Amino acid sequence: MSGERDGEERVLVKVEETPPCPQCAGATLLLAQFPYGWTNNRGENVAGIRETVLCPCCHHGDPAAAELLALYAVDEKVTPENLDVFGGLVAAWVESVRQRTVDEESLNTEFELWQRGEL
């Protein structure tokens, strides 16, 4: 399943045979792939694809995922009857994920711990 409108980026959503959660290794409900980019040290734009999964265990406290997880709790799967609602909830969740950035301080702390052999 994917969606694209004029001038908008393509988002691919997979709801069957999704990979395990990278955090807990548990089952996931869906996988979303979307364009992602950044500016490198030379000021050039670098385009790529970012991928994320929706995990009922790891994302149960995420406000952006709450309604999507609730839909799965009630309907258990995507059907023609809930497709429009599902699409809107996925779009909102992906946009929330897209806006998240790396916590540089936490990353640097973990890197320092790794360098010292403490991680």
mmCIF file of N, CA and C in Angstrom:
data_model
loop_
_atom_site.group_PDB
_atom_site.id
_atom_site.type_symbol
_atom_site.label_atom_id
_atom_site.label_comp_id
_atom_site.label_asym_id
_atom_site.label_seq_id
_atom_site.Cartn_x
_atom_site.Cartn_y
_atom_site.Cartn_z
ATOM 1 N N MET A 1 0.854 -1.156 0.000
ATOM 2 C CA MET A 1 0.000 0.000 0.000
ATOM 3 C C MET A 1 0.906 1.226 0.000
ATOM 4 N N SER A 2 0.637 2.173 -0.845
ATOM 5 C CA SER A 2 1.415 3.395 -0.853
ATOM 6 C C SER A 2 0.501 4.542 -1.222
ATOM 7 N N GLY A 3 0.929 5.734 -0.879
ATOM 8 C CA GLY A 3 0.147 6.907 -1.211
ATOM 9 C C GLY A 3 1.030 8.007 -1.733
ATOM 10 N N GLU A 4 0.518 8.708 -2.764
ATOM 11 C CA GLU A 4 1.275 9.812 -3.322
ATOM 12 C C GLU A 4 0.296 10.752 -3.999
ATOM 13 N N ARG A 5 0.424 12.023 -3.716
ATOM 14 C CA ARG A 5 -0.360 13.054 -4.385
ATOM 15 C C ARG A 5 0.612 13.979 -5.073
ATOM 16 N N ASP A 6 0.121 14.772 -5.987
ATOM 17 C CA ASP A 6 0.994 15.703 -6.692
ATOM 18 C C ASP A 6 1.807 16.531 -5.714
ATOM 19 N N GLY A 7 3.126 16.504 -5.885
ATOM 20 C CA GLY A 7 4.016 17.300 -5.045
ATOM 21 C C GLY A 7 4.332 16.679 -3.694
ATOM 22 N N GLU A 8 3.721 15.562 -3.377
ATOM 23 C CA GLU A 8 3.978 14.909 -2.096
ATOM 24 C C GLU A 8 4.899 13.714 -2.295
ATOM 25 N N GLU A 9 5.565 13.344 -1.237
ATOM 26 C CA GLU A 9 6.477 12.215 -1.288
ATOM 27 C C GLU A 9 5.722 10.907 -1.107
ATOM 28 N N ARG A 10 6.270 9.874 -1.670
ATOM 29 C CA ARG A 10 5.658 8.540 -1.607
ATOM 30 C C ARG A 10 5.999 7.867 -0.271
ATOM 31 N N VAL A 11 4.981 7.273 0.334
ATOM 32 C CA VAL A 11 5.150 6.503 1.561
ATOM 33 C C VAL A 11 4.666 5.089 1.261
ATOM 34 N N LEU A 12 5.511 4.116 1.535
ATOM 35 C CA LEU A 12 5.153 2.717 1.339
ATOM 36 C C LEU A 12 4.809 2.134 2.705
ATOM 37 N N VAL A 13 3.644 1.495 2.792
ATOM 38 C CA VAL A 13 3.203 0.882 4.041
ATOM 39 C C VAL A 13 2.978 -0.600 3.789
ATOM 40 N N LYS A 14 3.606 -1.419 4.594
ATOM 41 C CA LYS A 14 3.472 -2.869 4.484
ATOM 42 C C LYS A 14 2.808 -3.381 5.758
ATOM 43 N N VAL A 15 1.741 -4.155 5.591
ATOM 44 C CA VAL A 15 1.013 -4.653 6.761
ATOM 45 C C VAL A 15 1.097 -6.171 6.928
ATOM 46 N N GLU A 16 1.719 -6.834 5.968
ATOM 47 C CA GLU A 16 1.878 -8.286 6.065
ATOM 48 C C GLU A 16 3.357 -8.630 6.058
ATOM 49 N N GLU A 17 3.713 -9.661 6.785
ATOM 50 C CA GLU A 17 5.100 -10.130 6.849
ATOM 51 C C GLU A 17 6.068 -8.988 7.163
ATOM 52 N N THR A 18 5.781 -8.287 8.242
ATOM 53 C CA THR A 18 6.634 -7.188 8.669
ATOM 54 C C THR A 18 7.804 -7.727 9.485
ATOM 55 N N PRO A 19 8.924 -7.026 9.480
ATOM 56 C CA PRO A 19 10.091 -7.502 10.232
ATOM 57 C C PRO A 19 9.873 -7.360 11.735
ATOM 58 N N PRO A 20 10.657 -8.064 12.521
ATOM 59 C CA PRO A 20 10.543 -7.917 13.982
ATOM 60 C C PRO A 20 10.991 -6.521 14.412
ATOM 61 N N CYS A 21 10.548 -6.122 15.567
ATOM 62 C CA CYS A 21 10.911 -4.819 16.126
ATOM 63 C C CYS A 21 12.414 -4.786 16.413
ATOM 64 N N PRO A 22 13.113 -3.744 15.975
ATOM 65 C CA PRO A 22 14.549 -3.672 16.243
ATOM 66 C C PRO A 22 14.878 -3.413 17.711
ATOM 67 N N GLN A 23 13.891 -2.972 18.500
ATOM 68 C CA GLN A 23 14.135 -2.699 19.910
ATOM 69 C C GLN A 23 13.909 -3.918 20.792
ATOM 70 N N CYS A 24 12.777 -4.617 20.551
ATOM 71 C CA CYS A 24 12.432 -5.727 21.450
ATOM 72 C C CYS A 24 12.398 -7.088 20.753
ATOM 73 N N ALA A 25 12.551 -7.107 19.443
ATOM 74 C CA ALA A 25 12.503 -8.314 18.611
ATOM 75 C C ALA A 25 11.115 -8.943 18.556
ATOM 76 N N GLY A 26 10.106 -8.230 19.055
ATOM 77 C CA GLY A 26 8.737 -8.733 19.010
ATOM 78 C C GLY A 26 8.081 -8.504 17.660
ATOM 79 N N ALA A 27 6.872 -9.022 17.523
ATOM 80 C CA ALA A 27 6.104 -8.871 16.289
ATOM 81 C C ALA A 27 5.672 -7.418 16.107
ATOM 82 N N THR A 28 5.663 -6.971 14.857
ATOM 83 C CA THR A 28 5.231 -5.614 14.529
ATOM 84 C C THR A 28 3.935 -5.667 13.731
ATOM 85 N N LEU A 29 3.236 -4.543 13.705
ATOM 86 C CA LEU A 29 1.954 -4.471 13.011
ATOM 87 C C LEU A 29 2.085 -3.945 11.591
ATOM 88 N N LEU A 30 3.032 -3.053 11.379
ATOM 89 C CA LEU A 30 3.233 -2.517 10.043
ATOM 90 C C LEU A 30 4.630 -1.950 9.910
ATOM 91 N N LEU A 31 5.019 -1.759 8.659
ATOM 92 C CA LEU A 31 6.304 -1.164 8.319
ATOM 93 C C LEU A 31 6.007 0.002 7.388
ATOM 94 N N ALA A 32 6.657 1.122 7.611
ATOM 95 C CA ALA A 32 6.502 2.286 6.740
ATOM 96 C C ALA A 32 7.871 2.710 6.231
ATOM 97 N N GLN A 33 7.954 2.972 4.931
ATOM 98 C CA GLN A 33 9.166 3.495 4.307
ATOM 99 C C GLN A 33 8.820 4.843 3.704
ATOM 100 N N PHE A 34 9.678 5.834 3.935
ATOM 101 C CA PHE A 34 9.399 7.169 3.418
ATOM 102 C C PHE A 34 10.701 7.890 3.110
ATOM 103 N N PRO A 35 10.636 8.854 2.196
ATOM 104 C CA PRO A 35 11.846 9.611 1.852
ATOM 105 C C PRO A 35 12.368 10.365 3.063
ATOM 106 N N TYR A 36 13.671 10.441 3.119
ATOM 107 C CA TYR A 36 14.336 11.111 4.230
ATOM 108 C C TYR A 36 15.584 11.767 3.672
ATOM 109 N N GLY A 37 15.901 12.930 4.134
ATOM 110 C CA GLY A 37 17.092 13.601 3.642
ATOM 111 C C GLY A 37 17.756 14.441 4.717
ATOM 112 N N TRP A 38 18.977 14.824 4.455
ATOM 113 C CA TRP A 38 19.738 15.658 5.364
ATOM 114 C C TRP A 38 20.757 16.436 4.558
ATOM 115 N N THR A 39 21.391 17.367 5.204
ATOM 116 C CA THR A 39 22.431 18.161 4.573
ATOM 117 C C THR A 39 23.773 17.693 5.118
ATOM 118 N N ASN A 40 24.702 17.361 4.208
ATOM 119 C CA ASN A 40 26.007 16.879 4.653
ATOM 120 C C ASN A 40 26.915 18.051 5.024
ATOM 121 N N ASN A 41 28.147 17.759 5.408
ATOM 122 C CA ASN A 41 29.082 18.801 5.851
ATOM 123 C C ASN A 41 29.437 19.801 4.768
ATOM 124 N N ARG A 42 29.248 19.435 3.507
ATOM 125 C CA ARG A 42 29.528 20.353 2.394
ATOM 126 C C ARG A 42 28.319 21.183 2.016
ATOM 127 N N GLY A 43 27.221 21.008 2.754
ATOM 128 C CA GLY A 43 26.010 21.766 2.477
ATOM 129 C C GLY A 43 25.168 21.173 1.362
ATOM 130 N N GLU A 44 25.469 19.945 0.957
ATOM 131 C CA GLU A 44 24.723 19.285 -0.106
ATOM 132 C C GLU A 44 23.581 18.469 0.481
ATOM 133 N N ASN A 45 22.471 18.435 -0.229
ATOM 134 C CA ASN A 45 21.350 17.605 0.197
ATOM 135 C C ASN A 45 21.628 16.151 -0.144
ATOM 136 N N VAL A 46 21.365 15.284 0.811
ATOM 137 C CA VAL A 46 21.539 13.847 0.628
ATOM 138 C C VAL A 46 20.160 13.214 0.814
ATOM 139 N N ALA A 47 19.697 12.526 -0.216
ATOM 140 C CA ALA A 47 18.376 11.901 -0.158
ATOM 141 C C ALA A 47 18.509 10.421 0.149
ATOM 142 N N GLY A 48 17.571 9.915 0.893
ATOM 143 C CA GLY A 48 17.569 8.499 1.225
ATOM 144 C C GLY A 48 16.170 8.046 1.592
ATOM 145 N N ILE A 49 16.077 6.831 2.082
ATOM 146 C CA ILE A 49 14.807 6.248 2.515
ATOM 147 C C ILE A 49 14.949 5.872 3.981
ATOM 148 N N ARG A 50 13.954 6.209 4.752
ATOM 149 C CA ARG A 50 13.930 5.833 6.158
ATOM 150 C C ARG A 50 12.829 4.795 6.340
ATOM 151 N N GLU A 51 13.054 3.886 7.249
ATOM 152 C CA GLU A 51 12.106 2.801 7.482
ATOM 153 C C GLU A 51 11.825 2.723 8.971
ATOM 154 N N THR A 52 10.562 2.497 9.318
ATOM 155 C CA THR A 52 10.196 2.344 10.711
ATOM 156 C C THR A 52 9.081 1.320 10.831
ATOM 157 N N VAL A 53 8.971 0.709 11.981
ATOM 158 C CA VAL A 53 7.915 -0.270 12.230
ATOM 159 C C VAL A 53 7.047 0.224 13.394
ATOM 160 N N LEU A 54 5.831 -0.283 13.421
ATOM 161 C CA LEU A 54 4.929 -0.008 14.532
ATOM 162 C C LEU A 54 4.873 -1.257 15.394
ATOM 163 N N CYS A 55 5.357 -1.123 16.615
ATOM 164 C CA CYS A 55 5.417 -2.240 17.555
ATOM 165 C C CYS A 55 4.409 -1.993 18.685
ATOM 166 N N PRO A 56 3.472 -2.913 18.903
ATOM 167 C CA PRO A 56 2.485 -2.694 19.959
ATOM 168 C C PRO A 56 3.106 -2.633 21.347
ATOM 169 N N CYS A 57 4.233 -3.263 21.539
ATOM 170 C CA CYS A 57 4.899 -3.247 22.843
ATOM 171 C C CYS A 57 5.685 -1.949 23.040
ATOM 172 N N CYS A 58 6.549 -1.633 22.103
ATOM 173 C CA CYS A 58 7.446 -0.481 22.253
ATOM 174 C C CYS A 58 6.762 0.862 22.033
ATOM 175 N N HIS A 59 5.677 0.888 21.267
ATOM 176 C CA HIS A 59 5.037 2.161 20.938
ATOM 177 C C HIS A 59 3.725 2.399 21.680
ATOM 178 N N HIS A 60 3.423 1.560 22.668
ATOM 179 C CA HIS A 60 2.150 1.715 23.382
ATOM 180 C C HIS A 60 2.054 3.049 24.122
ATOM 181 N N GLY A 61 3.151 3.655 24.487
ATOM 182 C CA GLY A 61 3.125 4.944 25.180
ATOM 183 C C GLY A 61 3.328 6.141 24.260
ATOM 184 N N ASP A 62 3.424 5.918 22.964
ATOM 185 C CA ASP A 62 3.650 6.982 21.990
ATOM 186 C C ASP A 62 2.303 7.601 21.599
ATOM 187 N N PRO A 63 2.068 8.869 21.940
ATOM 188 C CA PRO A 63 0.782 9.493 21.607
ATOM 189 C C PRO A 63 0.468 9.464 20.113
ATOM 190 N N ALA A 64 1.487 9.561 19.262
ATOM 191 C CA ALA A 64 1.265 9.551 17.817
ATOM 192 C C ALA A 64 0.794 8.186 17.323
ATOM 193 N N ALA A 65 1.108 7.128 18.050
ATOM 194 C CA ALA A 65 0.729 5.777 17.646
ATOM 195 C C ALA A 65 -0.543 5.286 18.335
ATOM 196 N N ALA A 66 -1.034 6.015 19.319
ATOM 197 C CA ALA A 66 -2.135 5.540 20.161
ATOM 198 C C ALA A 66 -3.388 5.168 19.370
ATOM 199 N N GLU A 67 -3.858 6.038 18.491
ATOM 200 C CA GLU A 67 -5.085 5.746 17.744
ATOM 201 C C GLU A 67 -4.881 4.609 16.754
ATOM 202 N N LEU A 68 -3.703 4.542 16.165
ATOM 203 C CA LEU A 68 -3.401 3.459 15.235
ATOM 204 C C LEU A 68 -3.373 2.117 15.964
ATOM 205 N N LEU A 69 -2.756 2.086 17.128
ATOM 206 C CA LEU A 69 -2.746 0.860 17.932
ATOM 207 C C LEU A 69 -4.164 0.494 18.392
ATOM 208 N N ALA A 70 -4.972 1.503 18.699
ATOM 209 C CA ALA A 70 -6.356 1.250 19.105
ATOM 210 C C ALA A 70 -7.156 0.640 17.950
ATOM 211 N N LEU A 71 -6.924 1.118 16.729
ATOM 212 C CA LEU A 71 -7.599 0.550 15.566
ATOM 213 C C LEU A 71 -7.249 -0.929 15.421
ATOM 214 N N TYR A 72 -5.967 -1.251 15.577
ATOM 215 C CA TYR A 72 -5.550 -2.654 15.497
ATOM 216 C C TYR A 72 -6.163 -3.475 16.636
ATOM 217 N N ALA A 73 -6.297 -2.888 17.811
ATOM 218 C CA ALA A 73 -6.876 -3.607 18.941
ATOM 219 C C ALA A 73 -8.342 -3.957 18.682
ATOM 220 N N VAL A 74 -9.045 -3.076 17.982
ATOM 221 C CA VAL A 74 -10.462 -3.302 17.699
ATOM 222 C C VAL A 74 -10.651 -4.169 16.456
ATOM 223 N N ASP A 75 -9.985 -3.815 15.363
ATOM 224 C CA ASP A 75 -10.217 -4.491 14.082
ATOM 225 C C ASP A 75 -9.205 -5.583 13.754
ATOM 226 N N GLU A 76 -8.076 -5.606 14.409
ATOM 227 C CA GLU A 76 -7.015 -6.602 14.245
ATOM 228 C C GLU A 76 -6.309 -6.578 12.894
ATOM 229 N N LYS A 77 -6.936 -6.037 11.856
ATOM 230 C CA LYS A 77 -6.277 -5.932 10.551
ATOM 231 C C LYS A 77 -6.948 -4.850 9.714
ATOM 232 N N VAL A 78 -6.300 -4.497 8.624
ATOM 233 C CA VAL A 78 -6.834 -3.491 7.711
ATOM 234 C C VAL A 78 -7.868 -4.165 6.817
ATOM 235 N N THR A 79 -9.032 -3.538 6.729
ATOM 236 C CA THR A 79 -10.108 -4.050 5.889
ATOM 237 C C THR A 79 -10.597 -2.916 4.981
ATOM 238 N N PRO A 80 -11.358 -3.244 3.956
ATOM 239 C CA PRO A 80 -11.911 -2.167 3.115
ATOM 240 C C PRO A 80 -12.758 -1.178 3.922
ATOM 241 N N GLU A 81 -13.393 -1.654 4.970
ATOM 242 C CA GLU A 81 -14.248 -0.789 5.785
ATOM 243 C C GLU A 81 -13.461 0.224 6.611
ATOM 244 N N ASN A 82 -12.237 -0.119 7.024
ATOM 245 C CA ASN A 82 -11.468 0.815 7.857
ATOM 246 C C ASN A 82 -10.271 1.417 7.119
ATOM 247 N N LEU A 83 -10.189 1.213 5.814
ATOM 248 C CA LEU A 83 -9.030 1.658 5.038
ATOM 249 C C LEU A 83 -8.827 3.173 5.095
ATOM 250 N N ASP A 84 -9.890 3.956 4.966
ATOM 251 C CA ASP A 84 -9.742 5.416 5.013
ATOM 252 C C ASP A 84 -9.247 5.883 6.380
ATOM 253 N N VAL A 85 -9.827 5.334 7.433
ATOM 254 C CA VAL A 85 -9.395 5.698 8.786
ATOM 255 C C VAL A 85 -7.952 5.265 8.994
ATOM 256 N N PHE A 86 -7.640 4.044 8.579
ATOM 257 C CA PHE A 86 -6.278 3.526 8.695
ATOM 258 C C PHE A 86 -5.289 4.442 7.977
ATOM 259 N N GLY A 87 -5.607 4.820 6.752
ATOM 260 C CA GLY A 87 -4.712 5.681 5.967
ATOM 261 C C GLY A 87 -4.428 7.003 6.653
ATOM 262 N N GLY A 88 -5.453 7.615 7.216
ATOM 263 C CA GLY A 88 -5.262 8.877 7.928
ATOM 264 C C GLY A 88 -4.411 8.721 9.174
ATOM 265 N N LEU A 89 -4.642 7.653 9.907
ATOM 266 C CA LEU A 89 -3.869 7.410 11.129
ATOM 267 C C LEU A 89 -2.411 7.087 10.807
ATOM 268 N N VAL A 90 -2.183 6.309 9.754
ATOM 269 C CA VAL A 90 -0.813 5.997 9.352
ATOM 270 C C VAL A 90 -0.099 7.268 8.905
ATOM 271 N N ALA A 91 -0.774 8.107 8.126
ATOM 272 C CA ALA A 91 -0.161 9.356 7.652
ATOM 273 C C ALA A 91 0.248 10.239 8.826
ATOM 274 N N ALA A 92 -0.605 10.354 9.833
ATOM 275 C CA ALA A 92 -0.291 11.176 11.007
ATOM 276 C C ALA A 92 0.879 10.577 11.786
ATOM 277 N N TRP A 93 0.883 9.265 11.943
ATOM 278 C CA TRP A 93 1.966 8.598 12.669
ATOM 279 C C TRP A 93 3.290 8.747 11.930
ATOM 280 N N VAL A 94 3.295 8.526 10.619
ATOM 281 C CA VAL A 94 4.528 8.660 9.839
ATOM 282 C C VAL A 94 5.049 10.095 9.919
ATOM 283 N N GLU A 95 4.170 11.066 9.841
ATOM 284 C CA GLU A 95 4.620 12.462 9.934
ATOM 285 C C GLU A 95 5.246 12.739 11.295
ATOM 286 N N SER A 96 4.694 12.160 12.340
ATOM 287 C CA SER A 96 5.272 12.317 13.671
ATOM 288 C C SER A 96 6.656 11.685 13.733
ATOM 289 N N VAL A 97 6.791 10.477 13.203
ATOM 290 C CA VAL A 97 8.086 9.787 13.185
ATOM 291 C C VAL A 97 9.087 10.572 12.354
ATOM 292 N N ARG A 98 8.638 11.115 11.244
ATOM 293 C CA ARG A 98 9.503 11.879 10.343
ATOM 294 C C ARG A 98 10.122 13.093 11.043
ATOM 295 N N GLN A 99 9.425 13.663 11.986
ATOM 296 C CA GLN A 99 9.889 14.874 12.675
ATOM 297 C C GLN A 99 10.871 14.581 13.816
ATOM 298 N N ARG A 100 10.967 13.330 14.205
ATOM 299 C CA ARG A 100 11.861 12.977 15.313
ATOM 300 C C ARG A 100 13.318 13.051 14.880
ATOM 301 N N THR A 101 14.144 13.501 15.796
ATOM 302 C CA THR A 101 15.570 13.617 15.511
ATOM 303 C C THR A 101 16.369 12.841 16.566
ATOM 304 N N VAL A 102 17.619 12.641 16.271
ATOM 305 C CA VAL A 102 18.508 11.937 17.189
ATOM 306 C C VAL A 102 18.837 12.840 18.373
ATOM 307 N N ASP A 103 18.850 12.269 19.556
ATOM 308 C CA ASP A 103 19.273 12.985 20.757
ATOM 309 C C ASP A 103 20.802 12.947 20.761
ATOM 310 N N GLU A 104 21.414 14.019 20.279
ATOM 311 C CA GLU A 104 22.873 14.069 20.122
ATOM 312 C C GLU A 104 23.609 13.852 21.443
ATOM 313 N N GLU A 105 23.087 14.407 22.522
ATOM 314 C CA GLU A 105 23.742 14.256 23.825
ATOM 315 C C GLU A 105 23.756 12.797 24.264
ATOM 316 N N SER A 106 22.616 12.125 24.117
ATOM 317 C CA SER A 106 22.532 10.715 24.481
ATOM 318 C C SER A 106 23.429 9.867 23.584
ATOM 319 N N LEU A 107 23.439 10.175 22.302
ATOM 320 C CA LEU A 107 24.285 9.442 21.360
ATOM 321 C C LEU A 107 25.757 9.600 21.715
ATOM 322 N N ASN A 108 26.179 10.818 22.024
ATOM 323 C CA ASN A 108 27.575 11.063 22.395
ATOM 324 C C ASN A 108 27.943 10.348 23.689
ATOM 325 N N THR A 109 27.017 10.333 24.646
ATOM 326 C CA THR A 109 27.262 9.643 25.911
ATOM 327 C C THR A 109 27.452 8.144 25.675
ATOM 328 N N GLU A 110 26.564 7.551 24.858
ATOM 329 C CA GLU A 110 26.694 6.128 24.562
ATOM 330 C C GLU A 110 27.980 5.840 23.802
ATOM 331 N N PHE A 111 28.377 6.722 22.905
ATOM 332 C CA PHE A 111 29.622 6.533 22.149
ATOM 333 C C PHE A 111 30.823 6.553 23.096
ATOM 334 N N GLU A 112 30.822 7.486 24.028
ATOM 335 C CA GLU A 112 31.921 7.560 24.997
ATOM 336 C C GLU A 112 31.971 6.304 25.862
ATOM 337 N N LEU A 113 30.810 5.823 26.291
ATOM 338 C CA LEU A 113 30.760 4.583 27.072
ATOM 339 C C LEU A 113 31.280 3.408 26.247
ATOM 340 N N TRP A 114 30.901 3.358 24.994
ATOM 341 C CA TRP A 114 31.377 2.292 24.098
ATOM 342 C C TRP A 114 32.887 2.342 23.931
ATOM 343 N N GLN A 115 33.417 3.553 23.748
ATOM 344 C CA GLN A 115 34.863 3.717 23.584
ATOM 345 C C GLN A 115 35.629 3.226 24.810
ATOM 346 N N ARG A 116 35.055 3.442 25.991
ATOM 347 C CA ARG A 116 35.716 3.018 27.237
ATOM 348 C C ARG A 116 35.434 1.540 27.548
ATOM 349 N N GLY A 117 34.632 0.871 26.712
ATOM 350 C CA GLY A 117 34.322 -0.534 26.936
ATOM 351 C C GLY A 117 33.257 -0.749 28.004
ATOM 352 N N GLU A 118 32.498 0.276 28.309
ATOM 353 C CA GLU A 118 31.490 0.193 29.363
ATOM 354 C C GLU A 118 30.084 -0.048 28.838
ATOM 355 N N LEU A 119 29.957 -0.196 27.540
ATOM 356 C CA LEU A 119 28.624 -0.418 26.971
ATOM 357 C C LEU A 119 28.538 -1.760 26.320
#
